[in-house]
Tab-separated table of C-alpha atoms in Angstrom:
chain	number	residue	atom	x	y	z
A	1	GLU	CA	-26.727	-17.939	51.875
A	2	ILE	CA	-24.193	-15.433	53.172
A	3	SER	CA	-21.852	-18.127	54.462
A	4	CYS	CA	-22.015	-20.176	51.255
A	5	ARG	CA	-21.164	-17.098	49.188
A	6	GLU	CA	-18.190	-16.433	51.448
A	7	GLU	CA	-17.090	-20.041	51.051
A	8	GLY	CA	-17.892	-20.127	47.338
A	9	ASN	CA	-19.899	-23.368	47.485
A	10	CYS	CA	-23.542	-22.241	47.131
A	11	LEU	CA	-24.222	-24.522	44.163
A	12	GLN	CA	-22.705	-27.508	45.938
A	13	LYS	CA	-24.998	-26.840	48.885
A	14	PHE	CA	-27.980	-26.258	46.559
A	15	GLU	CA	-28.337	-22.671	47.842
A	16	ILE	CA	-29.712	-21.229	44.592
A	17	ASP	CA	-30.550	-17.857	46.148
A	18	GLY	CA	-27.026	-17.561	47.409
A	19	ALA	CA	-25.590	-18.581	44.050
A	20	VAL	CA	-27.406	-15.767	42.208
A	21	GLY	CA	-26.851	-13.163	44.924
A	22	TRP	CA	-30.193	-12.942	46.727
A	23	ASN	CA	-30.674	-12.680	50.463
A	24	TRP	CA	-34.035	-14.455	50.520
A	25	GLY	CA	-33.252	-17.204	53.014
A	26	GLY	CA	-35.483	-16.046	55.856
A	27	LYS	CA	-32.860	-15.257	58.477
A	28	ASP	CA	-30.602	-13.392	56.037
A	29	ARG	CA	-33.093	-11.198	54.194
A	30	CYS	CA	-34.171	-7.728	55.291
A	31	ASP	CA	-37.738	-6.738	56.154
A	32	ALA	CA	-39.405	-6.026	52.795
A	33	THR	CA	-41.485	-3.220	54.348
A	34	ASP	CA	-38.319	-1.333	55.354
A	35	PRO	CA	-37.551	1.377	52.738
A	36	ARG	CA	-33.873	0.454	53.104
A	37	CYS	CA	-34.511	-3.145	52.009
A	38	GLY	CA	-33.081	-3.592	48.525
A	39	PRO	CA	-34.363	-5.727	45.645
A	40	ASP	CA	-31.723	-8.382	46.427
A	41	GLY	CA	-32.833	-8.682	50.054
A	42	SER	CA	-29.874	-6.822	51.544
A	43	LEU	CA	-30.287	-3.849	53.896
A	44	ARG	CA	-28.932	-0.589	52.534
A	45	ASP	CA	-27.541	2.274	54.605
A	46	ALA	CA	-30.376	4.612	53.612
A	47	PRO	CA	-33.617	4.533	51.604
A	48	PRO	CA	-33.203	5.200	47.865
A	49	SER	CA	-33.504	8.777	46.660
A	50	GLY	CA	-35.160	9.654	43.394
A	51	LYS	CA	-33.362	10.757	40.271
A	52	ALA	CA	-33.946	14.117	38.625
A	53	VAL	CA	-37.326	14.943	37.088
A	54	PRO	CA	-36.966	14.610	33.289
A	55	ASP	CA	-36.927	17.844	31.334
A	56	PRO	CA	-39.983	17.959	29.032
A	57	ILE	CA	-37.842	18.181	25.902
A	58	SER	CA	-37.661	15.890	22.882
A	59	ASP	CA	-34.429	14.314	21.677
A	60	GLU	CA	-34.265	17.092	19.067
A	61	GLY	CA	-34.451	19.761	21.756
A	62	ILE	CA	-38.080	20.699	21.114
A	63	PRO	CA	-40.195	21.471	24.222
A	64	LEU	CA	-42.894	18.915	24.979
A	65	LYS	CA	-46.048	20.526	26.338
A	66	ILE	CA	-47.847	18.666	29.123
A	67	THR	CA	-51.544	19.003	28.379
A	68	ASP	CA	-53.067	16.443	30.746
A	69	THR	CA	-52.102	14.804	34.025
A	70	ILE	CA	-52.939	11.605	35.854
A	71	GLN	CA	-52.326	10.763	39.495
A	72	ILE	CA	-51.901	7.260	40.895
A	73	GLU	CA	-51.982	6.831	44.681
A	74	ILE	CA	-50.315	3.605	45.782
A	75	ALA	CA	-50.127	1.860	49.148
A	76	VAL	CA	-46.999	-0.138	49.975
A	77	GLY	CA	-47.611	-2.570	52.795
A	78	ARG	CA	-50.026	-1.399	55.468
A	79	LYS	CA	-48.715	2.055	56.345
A	80	GLU	CA	-46.831	3.614	53.427
A	81	ILE	CA	-48.647	5.627	50.740
A	82	GLY	CA	-47.185	7.590	47.856
A	83	THR	CA	-48.354	9.220	44.639
A	84	LEU	CA	-47.098	9.211	41.067
A	85	ASN	CA	-47.991	12.447	39.257
A	86	ILE	CA	-47.673	11.958	35.514
A	87	GLY	CA	-47.975	14.470	32.679
A	88	LEU	CA	-48.998	13.539	29.132
A	89	TYR	CA	-47.600	15.034	25.911
A	90	GLY	CA	-50.980	15.735	24.362
A	91	GLU	CA	-49.775	17.922	21.503
A	92	VAL	CA	-47.330	15.424	19.980
A	93	CYS	CA	-49.240	12.268	21.024
A	94	PRO	CA	-52.922	13.313	20.865
A	95	SER	CA	-54.437	9.878	20.132
A	96	SER	CA	-52.288	8.095	22.707
A	97	THR	CA	-53.059	10.796	25.271
A	98	LYS	CA	-56.810	10.497	24.673
A	99	GLN	CA	-56.624	6.722	25.030
A	100	MET	CA	-54.683	7.058	28.281
A	101	MET	CA	-57.131	9.615	29.670
A	102	ASP	CA	-60.056	7.348	28.758
A	103	PHE	CA	-58.253	4.483	30.502
A	104	PHE	CA	-57.997	6.670	33.602
A	105	SER	CA	-61.620	7.756	33.541
A	106	GLU	CA	-62.926	8.413	37.021
A	107	ASN	CA	-66.443	7.197	36.181
A	108	ILE	CA	-66.304	3.753	37.760
A	109	TYR	CA	-69.348	2.424	35.897
A	110	SER	CA	-69.310	3.839	32.369
A	111	GLY	CA	-65.837	5.347	31.931
A	112	GLY	CA	-62.944	3.606	30.226
A	113	LEU	CA	-62.064	1.940	26.921
A	114	LEU	CA	-65.012	0.356	25.116
A	115	SER	CA	-64.425	-1.930	22.116
A	116	THR	CA	-67.721	-3.827	22.115
A	117	SER	CA	-71.201	-2.530	21.336
A	118	LYS	CA	-72.725	-0.175	23.895
A	119	LEU	CA	-75.762	-2.441	23.794
A	120	MET	CA	-73.787	-4.948	25.860
A	121	LEU	CA	-73.493	-2.551	28.766
A	122	GLU	CA	-75.787	-2.913	31.754
A	123	ASP	CA	-76.592	-6.578	31.082
A	124	GLY	CA	-77.547	-5.940	27.472
A	125	LEU	CA	-77.858	-8.818	24.982
A	126	GLY	CA	-77.847	-11.323	27.851
A	127	VAL	CA	-74.207	-10.727	28.789
A	128	GLN	CA	-72.308	-8.609	31.271
A	129	THR	CA	-69.418	-6.336	30.349
A	130	ALA	CA	-67.872	-2.975	31.202
A	131	PRO	CA	-65.323	-0.579	29.711
A	132	VAL	CA	-61.711	-1.229	30.699
A	133	SER	CA	-60.568	1.352	33.229
A	134	PHE	CA	-57.520	1.475	35.470
A	135	ILE	CA	-59.713	2.464	38.387
A	136	LYS	CA	-61.309	-1.005	38.145
A	137	GLY	CA	-58.583	-3.501	39.048
A	138	GLY	CA	-55.493	-1.618	37.926
A	139	ASN	CA	-52.289	-2.286	39.845
A	140	LEU	CA	-48.507	-2.597	39.722
A	141	GLN	CA	-48.099	-5.991	38.076
A	142	LEU	CA	-44.331	-6.380	37.678
A	143	ILE	CA	-41.166	-4.734	38.917
A	144	TYR	CA	-38.006	-4.845	36.844
A	145	PRO	CA	-35.680	-3.884	39.728
A	146	GLN	CA	-34.268	-0.376	39.316
A	147	ASN	CA	-35.203	-0.561	35.632
A	148	ARG	CA	-38.956	-0.059	35.112
A	149	LEU	CA	-42.438	-0.655	36.518
A	150	ASP	CA	-45.229	-2.436	34.655
A	151	PHE	CA	-48.863	-1.494	35.389
A	152	GLY	CA	-52.104	-3.019	34.161
A	153	ILE	CA	-55.267	-5.019	34.845
A	154	ALA	CA	-54.589	-8.729	35.318
A	155	SER	CA	-58.155	-9.852	34.543
A	156	GLN	CA	-61.162	-7.858	33.363
A	157	SER	CA	-63.599	-10.462	34.680
A	158	VAL	CA	-62.056	-10.520	38.150
A	159	ALA	CA	-61.984	-6.714	38.271
A	160	TYR	CA	-65.635	-6.554	37.214
A	161	ALA	CA	-66.659	-9.113	39.836
A	162	LYS	CA	-64.895	-7.135	42.566
A	163	MET	CA	-66.597	-3.932	41.427
A	164	LYS	CA	-69.959	-5.723	41.726
A	165	ARG	CA	-68.862	-7.268	45.050
A	166	LEU	CA	-69.284	-10.757	43.678
A	167	THR	CA	-66.977	-13.768	43.732
A	168	LYS	CA	-67.777	-14.666	40.141
A	169	VAL	CA	-69.684	-13.203	37.199
A	170	ASP	CA	-71.429	-15.429	34.665
A	171	ASN	CA	-71.716	-14.536	30.986
A	172	PHE	CA	-69.016	-11.883	31.222
A	173	VAL	CA	-67.607	-10.603	27.932
A	174	ALA	CA	-64.181	-8.964	28.147
A	175	GLN	CA	-63.362	-5.917	26.034
A	176	PRO	CA	-61.218	-6.849	23.019
A	177	ARG	CA	-58.059	-4.910	22.229
A	178	PRO	CA	-58.910	-1.449	20.842
A	179	ASN	CA	-58.477	-0.537	17.183
A	180	LYS	CA	-54.776	0.245	16.869
A	181	GLU	CA	-54.753	2.180	13.598
A	182	THR	CA	-54.777	5.716	15.051
A	183	ILE	CA	-52.322	4.864	17.834
A	184	ILE	CA	-49.725	2.927	15.872
A	185	GLY	CA	-49.201	5.857	13.521
A	186	GLU	CA	-48.017	8.159	16.313
A	187	LYS	CA	-44.284	8.253	16.910
A	188	SER	CA	-42.630	8.224	20.305
A	189	ALA	CA	-42.244	11.713	21.756
A	190	ARG	CA	-38.703	10.832	22.838
A	191	ALA	CA	-36.411	7.866	23.453
A	192	HIS	CA	-36.469	5.856	26.684
A	193	LYS	CA	-33.289	7.559	27.885
A	194	TYR	CA	-34.269	8.774	31.337
A	195	PRO	CA	-36.031	7.551	34.471
A	196	GLY	CA	-39.569	8.795	34.960
A	197	LEU	CA	-40.877	8.372	31.386
A	198	LEU	CA	-44.361	6.974	30.700
A	199	SER	CA	-44.290	4.295	28.009
A	200	ILE	CA	-47.025	2.376	26.167
A	201	PRO	CA	-46.869	-0.289	23.428
A	202	LYS	CA	-46.490	1.165	19.925
A	203	ALA	CA	-49.961	-0.142	19.034
A	204	GLY	CA	-51.470	1.304	22.216
A	205	LEU	CA	-53.062	-0.085	25.357
A	206	GLY	CA	-53.967	-3.755	25.143
A	207	TYR	CA	-50.942	-4.682	23.018
A	208	GLY	CA	-48.309	-4.982	25.728
A	209	GLY	CA	-48.094	-8.766	25.869
A	210	SER	CA	-47.165	-11.478	23.407
A	211	GLY	CA	-50.453	-11.151	21.542
A	212	LEU	CA	-51.487	-14.645	22.602
A	213	GLU	CA	-53.283	-13.500	25.747
A	214	SER	CA	-57.060	-13.771	25.936
A	215	ASP	CA	-59.137	-10.606	25.742
A	216	ASP	CA	-59.656	-10.921	29.500
A	217	GLU	CA	-55.894	-10.627	30.113
A	218	ALA	CA	-55.017	-8.284	27.229
A	219	PHE	CA	-54.479	-5.283	29.529
A	220	THR	CA	-52.228	-7.025	32.073
A	221	SER	CA	-49.284	-4.977	30.790
A	222	SER	CA	-50.890	-1.651	29.881
A	223	PHE	CA	-48.189	0.940	30.538
A	224	GLN	CA	-44.715	1.153	32.017
A	225	ILE	CA	-42.671	3.829	33.771
A	226	THR	CA	-38.923	3.837	33.332
A	227	ALA	CA	-36.702	3.930	36.415
A	228	ASN	CA	-33.496	4.133	34.391
A	229	ASN	CA	-32.149	4.549	30.877
A	230	VAL	CA	-33.778	1.604	29.043
A	231	PRO	CA	-32.931	1.855	25.310
A	232	SER	CA	-34.260	-1.659	24.629
A	233	MET	CA	-37.790	-0.302	25.142
A	234	ASP	CA	-37.453	1.811	21.970
A	235	ARG	CA	-37.956	-1.277	19.793
A	236	ASP	CA	-41.640	-1.863	20.513
A	237	ARG	CA	-42.772	0.937	22.806
A	238	LYS	CA	-43.157	4.712	22.757
A	239	VAL	CA	-42.987	7.524	25.304
A	240	ILE	CA	-46.131	9.642	25.695
A	241	GLY	CA	-45.510	11.376	29.043
A	242	GLN	CA	-43.391	11.700	32.165
A	243	ILE	CA	-43.251	12.065	35.938
A	244	ILE	CA	-43.590	15.774	36.745
A	245	ASP	CA	-42.371	16.328	40.318
A	246	THR	CA	-39.578	15.390	42.714
A	247	GLU	CA	-41.819	13.616	45.222
A	248	SER	CA	-43.097	11.311	42.493
A	249	MET	CA	-39.543	10.556	41.361
A	250	ASP	CA	-38.635	9.633	44.945
A	251	PHE	CA	-41.628	7.291	45.132
A	252	LEU	CA	-40.795	5.829	41.717
A	253	GLU	CA	-37.327	4.918	43.005
A	254	ARG	CA	-38.898	3.379	46.099
A	255	LEU	CA	-41.202	1.186	44.020
A	256	ALA	CA	-38.440	0.200	41.605
A	257	SER	CA	-36.284	-0.861	44.551
A	258	LEU	CA	-38.889	-3.082	46.206
A	259	PRO	CA	-37.995	-6.766	46.666
A	260	THR	CA	-39.775	-8.986	44.145
A	261	GLN	CA	-41.187	-12.483	43.965
A	262	LYS	CA	-38.554	-13.868	41.637
A	263	GLY	CA	-39.343	-17.581	41.634
A	264	LEU	CA	-37.282	-19.939	39.508
A	265	LYS	CA	-36.923	-17.542	36.583
A	266	GLY	CA	-34.602	-15.433	38.712
A	267	VAL	CA	-31.966	-18.155	38.319
A	268	ILE	CA	-31.572	-17.123	34.682
A	269	PRO	CA	-29.300	-14.043	34.409
A	270	GLY	CA	-31.314	-10.934	33.634
A	271	GLN	CA	-34.651	-12.569	34.460
A	272	ASN	CA	-35.084	-11.028	37.896
A	273	SER	CA	-38.423	-9.272	37.400
A	274	GLY	CA	-41.479	-10.233	39.371
A	275	PRO	CA	-44.494	-9.019	41.342
A	276	PRO	CA	-43.765	-7.075	44.544
A	277	LEU	CA	-42.828	-9.303	47.482
A	278	ILE	CA	-45.108	-7.276	49.761
A	279	LYS	CA	-48.642	-6.084	49.074
A	280	VAL	CA	-48.782	-3.076	46.759
A	281	SER	CA	-52.184	-1.713	45.775
A	282	VAL	CA	-53.583	1.266	43.907
A	283	THR	CA	-55.811	3.146	46.343
A	284	ALA	CA	-56.967	6.069	44.182
A	285	VAL	CA	-56.589	7.558	40.723
A	286	SER	CA	-57.471	10.961	39.330
A	287	SER	CA	-56.953	12.861	36.113
A	288	SER	CA	-57.090	16.419	34.853
A	289	SER	CA	-57.102	18.267	31.543
A	290	ASN	CA	-56.603	21.903	30.596
A	291	ASP	CA	-55.770	22.945	34.170
A	292	THR	CA	-59.055	21.501	35.478
A	293	MET	CA	-58.268	19.082	38.289
A	294	GLY	CA	-60.232	15.858	38.570
A	295	GLU	CA	-61.407	14.392	41.821
A	296	LYS	CA	-59.839	11.343	43.427
A	297	SER	CA	-61.748	8.110	43.100
């Protein structure tokens, strides 16, 4: 790949990675577990450093009070662990904040977002179901390199089966998308102008995809965190919180710089997002309100 780029004949040699600027040809790419390994597969001089923590101020200059916090502990590879500490703007986005806190409930069995009848819980009505909660199957789904991170639950049924330590669950009913009326009426607290902003779909959690996804996959793209100025997100998303400390901003930059599984769509300019190339997993979540810290789960 390197030689064909130097010679300018990558397409003639069918070196697609080389033609689009990746170093993913085995011998040329860097070790994806090395913090210096960039999203294009090239080795940088030093690991990325995080950008400044956003000031909790609206675009109009009004202070944004952080009323609740969530913590997401993430393992990168086998040895590296970091935490994202996120504050929520509960005063200006009360409904969105409540939905997010419910989504991050630490009660693994009964906590989370429930759209179906409570009678369905605990094998009621001959079916199996559970509230949707990030603690059950939530993970980093997609990386838009040095742009934003996309978190969610790929499959409610798979997450439920893992929680029950089963390979498959029969008669499982996924939670439908929540009622969006109270959420859609809340405006964004600020524009997507800075790295470190927490963003959800304008209609709330469960509405991050095309709308054609099954209920089981409706929460695959639940929330995103900006790693840059991303004004295009203002069209169909809103900001409800932010990263609150320097260490989290450093880890955000690390995650946003991870190499991704691009596949064929990376050949199209601008379509370079993908799942992390190495294993990334959420190892613990916690939440707190009104200065009362929750416990890690």
